[in-house]
XYZ file of C-alpha atoms in Angstrom:
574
model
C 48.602 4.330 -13.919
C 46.272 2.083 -12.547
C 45.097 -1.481 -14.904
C 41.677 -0.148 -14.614
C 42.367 2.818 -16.519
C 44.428 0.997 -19.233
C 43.292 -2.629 -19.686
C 39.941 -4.291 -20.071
C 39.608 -8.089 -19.519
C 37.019 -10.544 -20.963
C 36.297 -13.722 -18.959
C 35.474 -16.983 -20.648
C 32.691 -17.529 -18.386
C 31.584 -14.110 -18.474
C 31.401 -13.038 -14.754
C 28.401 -10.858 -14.906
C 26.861 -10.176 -11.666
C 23.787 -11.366 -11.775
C 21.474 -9.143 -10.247
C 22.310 -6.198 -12.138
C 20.965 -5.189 -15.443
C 22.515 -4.892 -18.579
C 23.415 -1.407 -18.419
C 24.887 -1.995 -14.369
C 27.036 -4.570 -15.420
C 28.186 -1.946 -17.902
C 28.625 1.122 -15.228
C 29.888 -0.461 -12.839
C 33.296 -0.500 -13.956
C 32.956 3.089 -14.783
C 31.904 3.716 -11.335
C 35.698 4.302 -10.459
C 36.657 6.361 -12.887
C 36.896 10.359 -12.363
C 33.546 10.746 -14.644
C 29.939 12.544 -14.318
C 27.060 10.367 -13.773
C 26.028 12.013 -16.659
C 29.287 11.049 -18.473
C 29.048 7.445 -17.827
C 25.272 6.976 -18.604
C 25.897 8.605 -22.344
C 28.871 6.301 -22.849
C 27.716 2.985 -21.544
C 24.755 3.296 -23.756
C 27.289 4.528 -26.740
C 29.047 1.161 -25.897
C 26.024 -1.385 -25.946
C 24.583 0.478 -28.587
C 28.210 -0.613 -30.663
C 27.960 -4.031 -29.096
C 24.523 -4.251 -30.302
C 22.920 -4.775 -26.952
C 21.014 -0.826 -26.564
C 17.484 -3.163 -26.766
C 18.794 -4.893 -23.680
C 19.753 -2.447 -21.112
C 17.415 -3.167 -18.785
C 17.576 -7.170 -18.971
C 19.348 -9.194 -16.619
C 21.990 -11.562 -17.323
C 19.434 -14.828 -16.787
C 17.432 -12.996 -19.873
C 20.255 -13.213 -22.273
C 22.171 -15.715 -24.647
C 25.755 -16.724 -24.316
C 26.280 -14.471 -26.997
C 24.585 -12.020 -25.715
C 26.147 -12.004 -22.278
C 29.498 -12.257 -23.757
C 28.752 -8.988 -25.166
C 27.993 -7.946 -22.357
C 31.454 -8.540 -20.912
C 33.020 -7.014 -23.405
C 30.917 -3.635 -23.123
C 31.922 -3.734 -19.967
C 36.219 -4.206 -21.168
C 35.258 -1.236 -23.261
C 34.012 1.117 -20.364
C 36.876 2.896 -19.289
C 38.263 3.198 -23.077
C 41.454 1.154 -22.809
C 44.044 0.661 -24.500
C 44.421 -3.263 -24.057
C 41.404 -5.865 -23.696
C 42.334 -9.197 -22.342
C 40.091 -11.726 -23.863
C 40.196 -15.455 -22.083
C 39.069 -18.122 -24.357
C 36.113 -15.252 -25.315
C 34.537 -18.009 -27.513
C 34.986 -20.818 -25.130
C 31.286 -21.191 -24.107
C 29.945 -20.369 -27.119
C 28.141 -22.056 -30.241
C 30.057 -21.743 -33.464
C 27.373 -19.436 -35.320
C 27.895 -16.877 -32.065
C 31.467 -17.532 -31.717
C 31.988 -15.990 -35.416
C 29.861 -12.946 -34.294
C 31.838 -12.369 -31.314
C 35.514 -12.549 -33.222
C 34.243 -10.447 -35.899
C 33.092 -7.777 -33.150
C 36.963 -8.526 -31.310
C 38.228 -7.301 -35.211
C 35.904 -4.555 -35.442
C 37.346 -3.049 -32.000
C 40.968 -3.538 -32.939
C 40.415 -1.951 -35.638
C 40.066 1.373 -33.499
C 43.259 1.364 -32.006
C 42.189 -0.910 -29.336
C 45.651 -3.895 -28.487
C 43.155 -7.257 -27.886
C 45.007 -9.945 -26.371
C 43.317 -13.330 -26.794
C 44.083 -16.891 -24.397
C 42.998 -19.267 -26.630
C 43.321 -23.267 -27.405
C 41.229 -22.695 -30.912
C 43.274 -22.266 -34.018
C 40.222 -20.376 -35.784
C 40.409 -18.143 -33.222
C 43.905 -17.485 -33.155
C 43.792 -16.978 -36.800
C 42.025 -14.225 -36.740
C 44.931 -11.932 -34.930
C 47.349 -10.393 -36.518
C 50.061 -12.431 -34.737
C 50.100 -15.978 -33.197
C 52.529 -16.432 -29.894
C 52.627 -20.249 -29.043
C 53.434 -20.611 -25.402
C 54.762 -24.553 -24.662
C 55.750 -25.649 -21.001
C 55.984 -22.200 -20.071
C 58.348 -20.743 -22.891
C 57.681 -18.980 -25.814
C 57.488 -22.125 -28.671
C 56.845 -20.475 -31.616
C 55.780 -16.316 -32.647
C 54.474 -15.752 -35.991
C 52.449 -12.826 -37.896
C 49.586 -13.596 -39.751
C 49.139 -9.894 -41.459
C 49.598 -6.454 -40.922
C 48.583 -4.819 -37.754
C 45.972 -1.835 -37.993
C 47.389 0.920 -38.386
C 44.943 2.963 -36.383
C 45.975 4.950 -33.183
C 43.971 5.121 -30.791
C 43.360 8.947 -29.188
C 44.963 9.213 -25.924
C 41.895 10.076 -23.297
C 42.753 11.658 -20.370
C 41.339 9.638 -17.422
C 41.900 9.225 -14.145
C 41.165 6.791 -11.677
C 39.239 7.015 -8.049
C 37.598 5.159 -5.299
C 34.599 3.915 -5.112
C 31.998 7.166 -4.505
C 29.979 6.445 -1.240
C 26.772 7.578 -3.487
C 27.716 4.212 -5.573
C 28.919 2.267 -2.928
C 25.157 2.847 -1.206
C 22.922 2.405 -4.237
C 25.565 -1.170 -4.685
C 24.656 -2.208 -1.135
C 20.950 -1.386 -1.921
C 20.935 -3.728 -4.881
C 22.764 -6.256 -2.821
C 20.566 -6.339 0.230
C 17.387 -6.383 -2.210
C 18.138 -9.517 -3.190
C 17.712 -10.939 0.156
C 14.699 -8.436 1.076
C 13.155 -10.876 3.455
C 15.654 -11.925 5.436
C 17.792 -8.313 5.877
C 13.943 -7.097 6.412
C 13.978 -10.045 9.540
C 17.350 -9.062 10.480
C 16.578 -5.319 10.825
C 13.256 -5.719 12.792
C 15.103 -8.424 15.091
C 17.922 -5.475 15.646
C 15.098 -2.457 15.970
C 13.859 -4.346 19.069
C 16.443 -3.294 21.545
C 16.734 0.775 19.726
C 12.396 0.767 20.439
C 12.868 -0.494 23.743
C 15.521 2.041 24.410
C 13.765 5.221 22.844
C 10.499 3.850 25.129
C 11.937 3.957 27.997
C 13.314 7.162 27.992
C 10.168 8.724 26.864
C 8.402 7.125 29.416
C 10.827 8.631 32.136
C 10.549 12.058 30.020
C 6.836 11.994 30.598
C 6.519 10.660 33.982
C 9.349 13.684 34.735
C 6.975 16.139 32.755
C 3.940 15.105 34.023
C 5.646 15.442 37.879
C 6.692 18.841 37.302
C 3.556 20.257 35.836
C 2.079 18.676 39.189
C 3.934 20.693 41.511
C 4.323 24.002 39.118
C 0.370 23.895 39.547
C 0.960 24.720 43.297
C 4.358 26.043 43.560
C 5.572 29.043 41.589
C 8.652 28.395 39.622
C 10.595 31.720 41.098
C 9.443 31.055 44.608
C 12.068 29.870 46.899
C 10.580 29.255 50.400
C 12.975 30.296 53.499
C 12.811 28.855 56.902
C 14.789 29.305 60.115
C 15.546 25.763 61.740
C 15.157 24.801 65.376
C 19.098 24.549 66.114
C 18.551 21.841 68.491
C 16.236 19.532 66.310
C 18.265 17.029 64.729
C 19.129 16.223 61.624
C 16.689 12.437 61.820
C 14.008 14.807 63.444
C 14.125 17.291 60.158
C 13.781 14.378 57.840
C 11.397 12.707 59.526
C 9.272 16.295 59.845
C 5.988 16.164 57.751
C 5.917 19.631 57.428
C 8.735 22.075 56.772
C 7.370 24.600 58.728
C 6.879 22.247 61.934
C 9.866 22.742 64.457
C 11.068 25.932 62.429
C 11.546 29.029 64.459
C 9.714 32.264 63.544
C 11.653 35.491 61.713
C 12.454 38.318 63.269
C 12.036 41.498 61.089
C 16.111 41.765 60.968
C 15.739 38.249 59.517
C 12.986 39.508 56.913
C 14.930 42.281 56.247
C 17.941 40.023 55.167
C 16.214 37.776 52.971
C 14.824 40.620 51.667
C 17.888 42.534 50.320
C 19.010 39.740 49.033
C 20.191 40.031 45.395
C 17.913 38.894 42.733
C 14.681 38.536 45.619
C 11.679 40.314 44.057
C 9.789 40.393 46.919
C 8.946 38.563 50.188
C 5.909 37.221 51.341
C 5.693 36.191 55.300
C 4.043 32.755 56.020
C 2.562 31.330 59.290
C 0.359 28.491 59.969
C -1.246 27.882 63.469
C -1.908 24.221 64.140
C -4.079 22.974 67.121
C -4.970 26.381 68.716
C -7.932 27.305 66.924
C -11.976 27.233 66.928
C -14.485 28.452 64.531
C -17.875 29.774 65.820
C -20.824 29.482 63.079
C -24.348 29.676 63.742
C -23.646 29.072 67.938
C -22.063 26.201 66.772
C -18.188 25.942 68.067
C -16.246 24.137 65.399
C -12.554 22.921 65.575
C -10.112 23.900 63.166
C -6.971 21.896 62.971
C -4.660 23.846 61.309
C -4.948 27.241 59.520
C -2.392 28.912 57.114
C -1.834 32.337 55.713
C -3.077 33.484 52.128
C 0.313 33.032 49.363
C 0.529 33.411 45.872
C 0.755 29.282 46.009
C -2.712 29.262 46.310
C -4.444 28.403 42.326
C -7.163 30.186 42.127
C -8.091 27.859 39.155
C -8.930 25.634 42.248
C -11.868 27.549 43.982
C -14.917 26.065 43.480
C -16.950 29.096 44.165
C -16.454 32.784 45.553
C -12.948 34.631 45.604
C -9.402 34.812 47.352
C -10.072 36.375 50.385
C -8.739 39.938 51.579
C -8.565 41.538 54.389
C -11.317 40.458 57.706
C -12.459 37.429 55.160
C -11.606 33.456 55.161
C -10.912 31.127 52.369
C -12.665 27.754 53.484
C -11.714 24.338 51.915
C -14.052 22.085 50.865
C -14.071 19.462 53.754
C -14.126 22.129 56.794
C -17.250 24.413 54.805
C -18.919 20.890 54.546
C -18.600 19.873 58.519
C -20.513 23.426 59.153
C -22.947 23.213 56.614
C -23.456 20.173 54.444
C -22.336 18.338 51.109
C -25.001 19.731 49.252
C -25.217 23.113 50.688
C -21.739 23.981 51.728
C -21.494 26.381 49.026
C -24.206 29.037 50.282
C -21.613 29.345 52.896
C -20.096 32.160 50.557
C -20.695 35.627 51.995
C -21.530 34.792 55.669
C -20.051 35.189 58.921
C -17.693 33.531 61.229
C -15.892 34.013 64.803
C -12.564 32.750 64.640
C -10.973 31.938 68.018
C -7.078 31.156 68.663
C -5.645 29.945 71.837
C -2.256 31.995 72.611
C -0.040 32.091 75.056
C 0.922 36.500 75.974
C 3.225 37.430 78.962
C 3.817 35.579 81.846
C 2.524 32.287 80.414
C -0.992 33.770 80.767
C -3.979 32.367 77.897
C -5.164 34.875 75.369
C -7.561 34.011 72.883
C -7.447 35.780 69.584
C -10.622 36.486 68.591
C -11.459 38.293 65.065
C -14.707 37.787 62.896
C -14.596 36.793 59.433
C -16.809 36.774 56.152
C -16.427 33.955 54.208
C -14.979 34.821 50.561
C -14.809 31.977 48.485
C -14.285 27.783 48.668
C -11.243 26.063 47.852
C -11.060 22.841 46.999
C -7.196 21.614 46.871
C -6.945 21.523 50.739
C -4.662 18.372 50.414
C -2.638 20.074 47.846
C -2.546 23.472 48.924
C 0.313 25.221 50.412
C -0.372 23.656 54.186
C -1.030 20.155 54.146
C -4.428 19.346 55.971
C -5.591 23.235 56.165
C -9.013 24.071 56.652
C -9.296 28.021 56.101
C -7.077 30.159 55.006
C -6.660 34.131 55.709
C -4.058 36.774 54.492
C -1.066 37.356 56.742
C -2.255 41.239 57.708
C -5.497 39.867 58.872
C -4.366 37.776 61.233
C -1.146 40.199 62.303
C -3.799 42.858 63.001
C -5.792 40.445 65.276
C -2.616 39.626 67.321
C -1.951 42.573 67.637
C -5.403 43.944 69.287
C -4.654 41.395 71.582
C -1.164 42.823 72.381
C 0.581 39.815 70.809
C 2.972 39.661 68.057
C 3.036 37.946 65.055
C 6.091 36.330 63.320
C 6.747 34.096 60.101
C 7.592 30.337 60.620
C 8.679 30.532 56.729
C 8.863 33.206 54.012
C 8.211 32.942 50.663
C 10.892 34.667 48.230
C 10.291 35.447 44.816
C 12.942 35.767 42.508
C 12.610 38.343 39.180
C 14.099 35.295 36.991
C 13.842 31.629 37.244
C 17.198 31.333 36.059
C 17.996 33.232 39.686
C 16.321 30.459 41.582
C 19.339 28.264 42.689
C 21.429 31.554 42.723
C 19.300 32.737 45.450
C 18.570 29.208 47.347
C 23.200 29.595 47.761
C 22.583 32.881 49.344
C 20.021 31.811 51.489
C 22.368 29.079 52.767
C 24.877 31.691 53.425
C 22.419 33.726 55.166
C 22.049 31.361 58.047
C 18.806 30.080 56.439
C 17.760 26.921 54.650
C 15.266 26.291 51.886
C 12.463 24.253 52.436
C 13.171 20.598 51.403
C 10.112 20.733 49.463
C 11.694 21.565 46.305
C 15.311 19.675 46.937
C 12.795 16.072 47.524
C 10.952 17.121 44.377
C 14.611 17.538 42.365
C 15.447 14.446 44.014
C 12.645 12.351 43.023
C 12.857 13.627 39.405
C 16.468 12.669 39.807
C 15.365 8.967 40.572
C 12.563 8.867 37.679
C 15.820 9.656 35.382
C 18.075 7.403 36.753
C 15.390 4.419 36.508
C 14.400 5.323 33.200
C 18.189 4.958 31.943
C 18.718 1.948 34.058
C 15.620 0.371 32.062
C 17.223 1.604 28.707
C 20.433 0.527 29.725
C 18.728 -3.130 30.338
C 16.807 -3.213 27.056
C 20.187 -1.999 25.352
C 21.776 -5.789 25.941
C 19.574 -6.344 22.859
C 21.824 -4.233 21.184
C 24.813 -6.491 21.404
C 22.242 -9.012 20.289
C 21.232 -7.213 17.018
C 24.899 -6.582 16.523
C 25.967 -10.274 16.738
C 23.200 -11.130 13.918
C 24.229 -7.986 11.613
C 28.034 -9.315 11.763
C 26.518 -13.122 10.975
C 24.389 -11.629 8.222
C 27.159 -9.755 6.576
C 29.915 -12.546 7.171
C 27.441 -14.949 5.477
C 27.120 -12.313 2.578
C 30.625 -12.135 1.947
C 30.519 -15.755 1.530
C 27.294 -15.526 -0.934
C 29.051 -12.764 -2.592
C 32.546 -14.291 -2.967
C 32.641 -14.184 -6.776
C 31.003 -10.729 -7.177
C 33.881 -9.729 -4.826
C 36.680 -10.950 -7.607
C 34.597 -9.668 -10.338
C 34.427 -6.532 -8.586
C 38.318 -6.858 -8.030
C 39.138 -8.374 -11.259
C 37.391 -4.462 -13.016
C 39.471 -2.620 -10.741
C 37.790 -1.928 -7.362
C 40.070 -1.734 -5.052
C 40.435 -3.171 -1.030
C 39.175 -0.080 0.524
C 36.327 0.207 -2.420
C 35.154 -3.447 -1.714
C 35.263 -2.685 2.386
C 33.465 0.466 1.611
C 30.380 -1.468 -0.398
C 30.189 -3.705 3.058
C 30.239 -0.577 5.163
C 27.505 1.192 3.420
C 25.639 -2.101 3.750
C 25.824 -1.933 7.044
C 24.758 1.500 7.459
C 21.847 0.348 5.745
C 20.566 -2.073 7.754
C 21.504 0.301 10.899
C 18.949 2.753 9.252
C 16.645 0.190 8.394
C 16.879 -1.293 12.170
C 16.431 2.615 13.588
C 13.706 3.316 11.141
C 11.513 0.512 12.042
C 12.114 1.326 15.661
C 11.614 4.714 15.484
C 8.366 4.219 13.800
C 7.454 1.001 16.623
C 7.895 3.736 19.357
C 5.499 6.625 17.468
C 2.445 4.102 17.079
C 3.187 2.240 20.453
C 3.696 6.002 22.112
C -0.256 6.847 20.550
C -1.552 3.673 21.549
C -0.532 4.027 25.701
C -0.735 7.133 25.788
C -4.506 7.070 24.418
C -4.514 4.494 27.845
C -2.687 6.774 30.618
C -5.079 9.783 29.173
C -8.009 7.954 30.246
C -6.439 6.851 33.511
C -3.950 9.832 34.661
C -5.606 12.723 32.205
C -2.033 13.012 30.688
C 0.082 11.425 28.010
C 3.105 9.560 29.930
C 4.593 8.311 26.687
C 6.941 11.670 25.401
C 9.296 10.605 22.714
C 11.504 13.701 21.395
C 13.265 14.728 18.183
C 16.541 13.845 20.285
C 15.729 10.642 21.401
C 14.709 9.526 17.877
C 18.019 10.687 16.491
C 20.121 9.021 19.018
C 18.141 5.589 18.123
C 18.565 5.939 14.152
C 22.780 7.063 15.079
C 22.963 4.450 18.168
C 21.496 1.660 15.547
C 23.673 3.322 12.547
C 26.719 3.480 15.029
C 26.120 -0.314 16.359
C 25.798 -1.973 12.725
C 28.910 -0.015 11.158
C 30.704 -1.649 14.549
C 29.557 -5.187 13.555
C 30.228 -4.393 9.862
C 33.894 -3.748 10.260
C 35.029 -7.552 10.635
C 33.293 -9.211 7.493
C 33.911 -5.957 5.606
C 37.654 -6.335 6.027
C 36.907 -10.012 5.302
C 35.668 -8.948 1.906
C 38.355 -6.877 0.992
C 41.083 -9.227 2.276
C 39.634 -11.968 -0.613
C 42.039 -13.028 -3.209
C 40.451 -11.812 -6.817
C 41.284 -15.000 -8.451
C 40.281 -17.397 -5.987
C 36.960 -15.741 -5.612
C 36.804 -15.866 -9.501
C 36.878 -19.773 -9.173
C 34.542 -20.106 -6.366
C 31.644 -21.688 -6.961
């Protein structure tokens, strides 16, 4: 059985650590015994209330008399109910008055059943046991009894002994890092820096990602998956350096349609041409030149039209800039409703011109031309409108690119594979898009990983904090010992201290990064319409654990440091 559970020792000097109260002094030592909370509270008062101290509880040890205090200590013998109490010189530092008070409270516990073995140079003292043992040079000199022992058994208690809970080991390590509020306080906010800049920088890359994304799903549709057929002797430098994806593709044949069409998981198709360079618009007798034209898709936000409608069939969607060169900036929008010759330059058999020639009513403005699905368009017209006007003129029609919509976004990248297989390639549109998100990811953790160096900084000045602790702490450590706590209890009170200050260091970061995330992001509203700033549940929690995880990590060398400490040299230091 462990000494904690049987013997109870009394210190001449008291040992009462001094920033707990009356009543922690007394739990402590019950703190590693297999009892209730409830249990201990009802029986350290029981014992202070014996020792006369139940007015005191709440006092410190800097409140009280050497009497008092001495007390104290030996409420604290009593706490785990054993069977011997090992008094050293327990009148030592005392006045004569209090020393009488203190023997006389000694007798009153022996009297109980308790054994109370007293170290003492005082004859008055050693007259009040029951039997005197004079111990010479290191040998037994001379053993005599006074008078008759008590009689008294003591009842056998069933106890049993444990570690240090981690519940008690926490609320220890808050006591212990109150009393140096400021500085842990100092420590923790030096150690939250590198955590905030770390959970900034990846909600900055989270929002810039975000904010990307919501950019191009406003013109691209999240199923769509757009198909061309490449030139097969355009090279691989000429395909990168192609502004347009649809530039140098060749057109689809309806075998080709028909394939990406019965491809699994494809919705629908939608065909896609743009003419570039070819093509006039008549208004008023006035001949205007249009410098590149696409066909009506399901790209096109209709959010975006300033005023009329998408167009259908024998009608023209104008963007902004073109309806302005044929009317004006202030009157470009009565343009809505009229009439226009449109005029394409083709090529039909034997090299010989044809001009396309098909008249149009104007349906509606748009005014995303530079963001639309054709970079640089000027009108826009539905594919069938323009197929039925090549084909008046004996001319046929093919897609440059079609547009494939899948029934599930998660079937997106299933279908872009089968396209490959097909012969086919998707338009590079998306892939640069996924590649630049890619990059905003990579530099966002690269920044992280650069303000994470702090980390090893905040690290250094937790393990310099807690080493310097141990040192400040050196006699609580044998006092701690001396009751009963064992190695792994004292490492444990170091280890929850360091947990602490991890939290402490997170929490302070994680709130840094909330009101620095309002503050800029109130800024990039007013400059980008959007909040860049994005900090998620997940990137909190991984600064609190990475802050936790870091601080336990410095924690482990003085906390082993702590335990290693011999009791009774730490009793003597000073």
């Amino acid at each position: 059985m462990p000494r904690k559970e049987k013997i109870g020792f009394v210190f001449q000097s008291f040992n009462l650590i001094p920033h707990l109260s009356v009543f922690e002094n007394v739990m402590i030592a019950m703190q590693m015994m297999d009892k209730s909370v409830k249990e201990r509270t009802k029986h350290a008062l029981e014992i202070l209330a014996e020792v006369g101290l139940q007015d005191h509880a709440k006092k410190r040890p800097n409140q009280l008399s050497g009497g008092q205090k001495q007390r104290v200590a030996i409420a604290r013998a009593l706490a785990n109910d054993p069977e011997i109490i090992l008094a050293d010189e327990p009148t030592g530092a005392l006045d004569q008055e209090t020393s009488g008070q203190i023997l006389e409270l000694l007798d009153s516990i022996a009297k109980k059943g308790v054994l109370i073995i007293t170290v003492t140079h005082s004859q008055k003292v050693a007259d009040f046991g029951s039997r005197i043992i004079t111990v010479e040079d290191g040998s037994i000199k001379e053993d005599q009894s006074l008078k008759e022992r008590y009689t008294t058994v003591k009842e056998t208690v069933q106890k049993k002994g444990k570690n240090l809970s981690m519940i008690d080991s926490f609320k220890l390590a808050m006591k212990n890092m109150q009393l140096k509020a400021r500085r842990n306080i100092l420590v923790a906010l030096g150690g939250s820096i590198g955590i905030f800049s770390v959970i900034l920088m990846l909600s900055l890359g989270n929002g810039v990602t975000d904010y990307m994304n919501n950019e191009i799903n406003t013109n691209l549709n999240p199923l769509l998956v757009d198909v061309v057929k490449q030139n097969e002797e355009e090279t691989t430098q000429e395909k990168e350096l192609r502004p347009n994806p649809q530039t140098g593709s060749e057109s689809f044949s309806d075998e080709d349609i028909a394939k990406v069409s019965n491809l699994e998981n494809v919705e629908r198709v939608e065909k896609v041409t743009t003419i570039r360079g070819k093509t006039n618009v008549v208004y008023n007798e006035e001949n205007y030149e249009l410098a590149s034209m696409g066909t009506i898709t399901d790209t096109i936000n209709e959010d975006n039209i300033e005023k009329g409608t998408l167009p259908s069939k024998n009608e023209v969607l104008l963007t902004t800039s073109f309806a302005q060169s044929l009317s004006s900036e202030e009157t470009y929008e009565s343009l809505v409703g009229e009439s226009v010759t449109l005029f394409i330059n083709e090529m039909g058999e034997n090299n010989q011109p044809v001009i396309v020639e098909r008249e149009l009513v104007i349906s509606g403005i748009y005014a995303q031309e530079d963001m639309g699905p054709v970079e640089g368009a000027g009108a826009y017209v539905s594919y069938t409108t323009l197929e039925d006007a090549y084909s008046e003129q004996k001319l046929l029609l093919q897609p440059v690119q079609l547009n494939a919509y899948a029934k599930k976004q998660e079937d997106v990248e299933k279908i872009k594979a089968d396209v490959e297989k097909a012969g086919f390639v998707s338009s590079p549109i998306a892939s640069m898009m996924e590649q630049v998100t890619t990059y905003v990811n990579m530099a966002s953790w690269l920044l992280a990983g650069i303000a994470a160096i702090s980390l090893l900084v905040s690290g250094i000045m937790i393990l310099v904090v807690l080493y310097i602790s141990v040192v400040e702490r050196t006699r609580e450590i044998g006092i701690l010992r001396a009751i009963g706590a064992r190695k792994k209890d004292i490492r444990r009170i170091f280890f929850s201290e360091s947990a602490l200050m991890g939290l402490l260091s997170g929490g302070i970061a994680v709130a840094g990064a909330q009101l620095i995330s309002i503050l800029l992001n109130n800024l990039t509203s007013k400059s980008f319409g959007t909040e860049l700033i994005q900090p998620t549940n997940e990137y909190m929690l991984f600064g609190i654990g990475a802050s936790i995880l870091i601080s336990v990590i410095a924690g482990l060398l003085p906390s082993s440091k702590a335990a290693k400490l011999d009791p009774m040299e730490s009793l003597r230091y000073e």
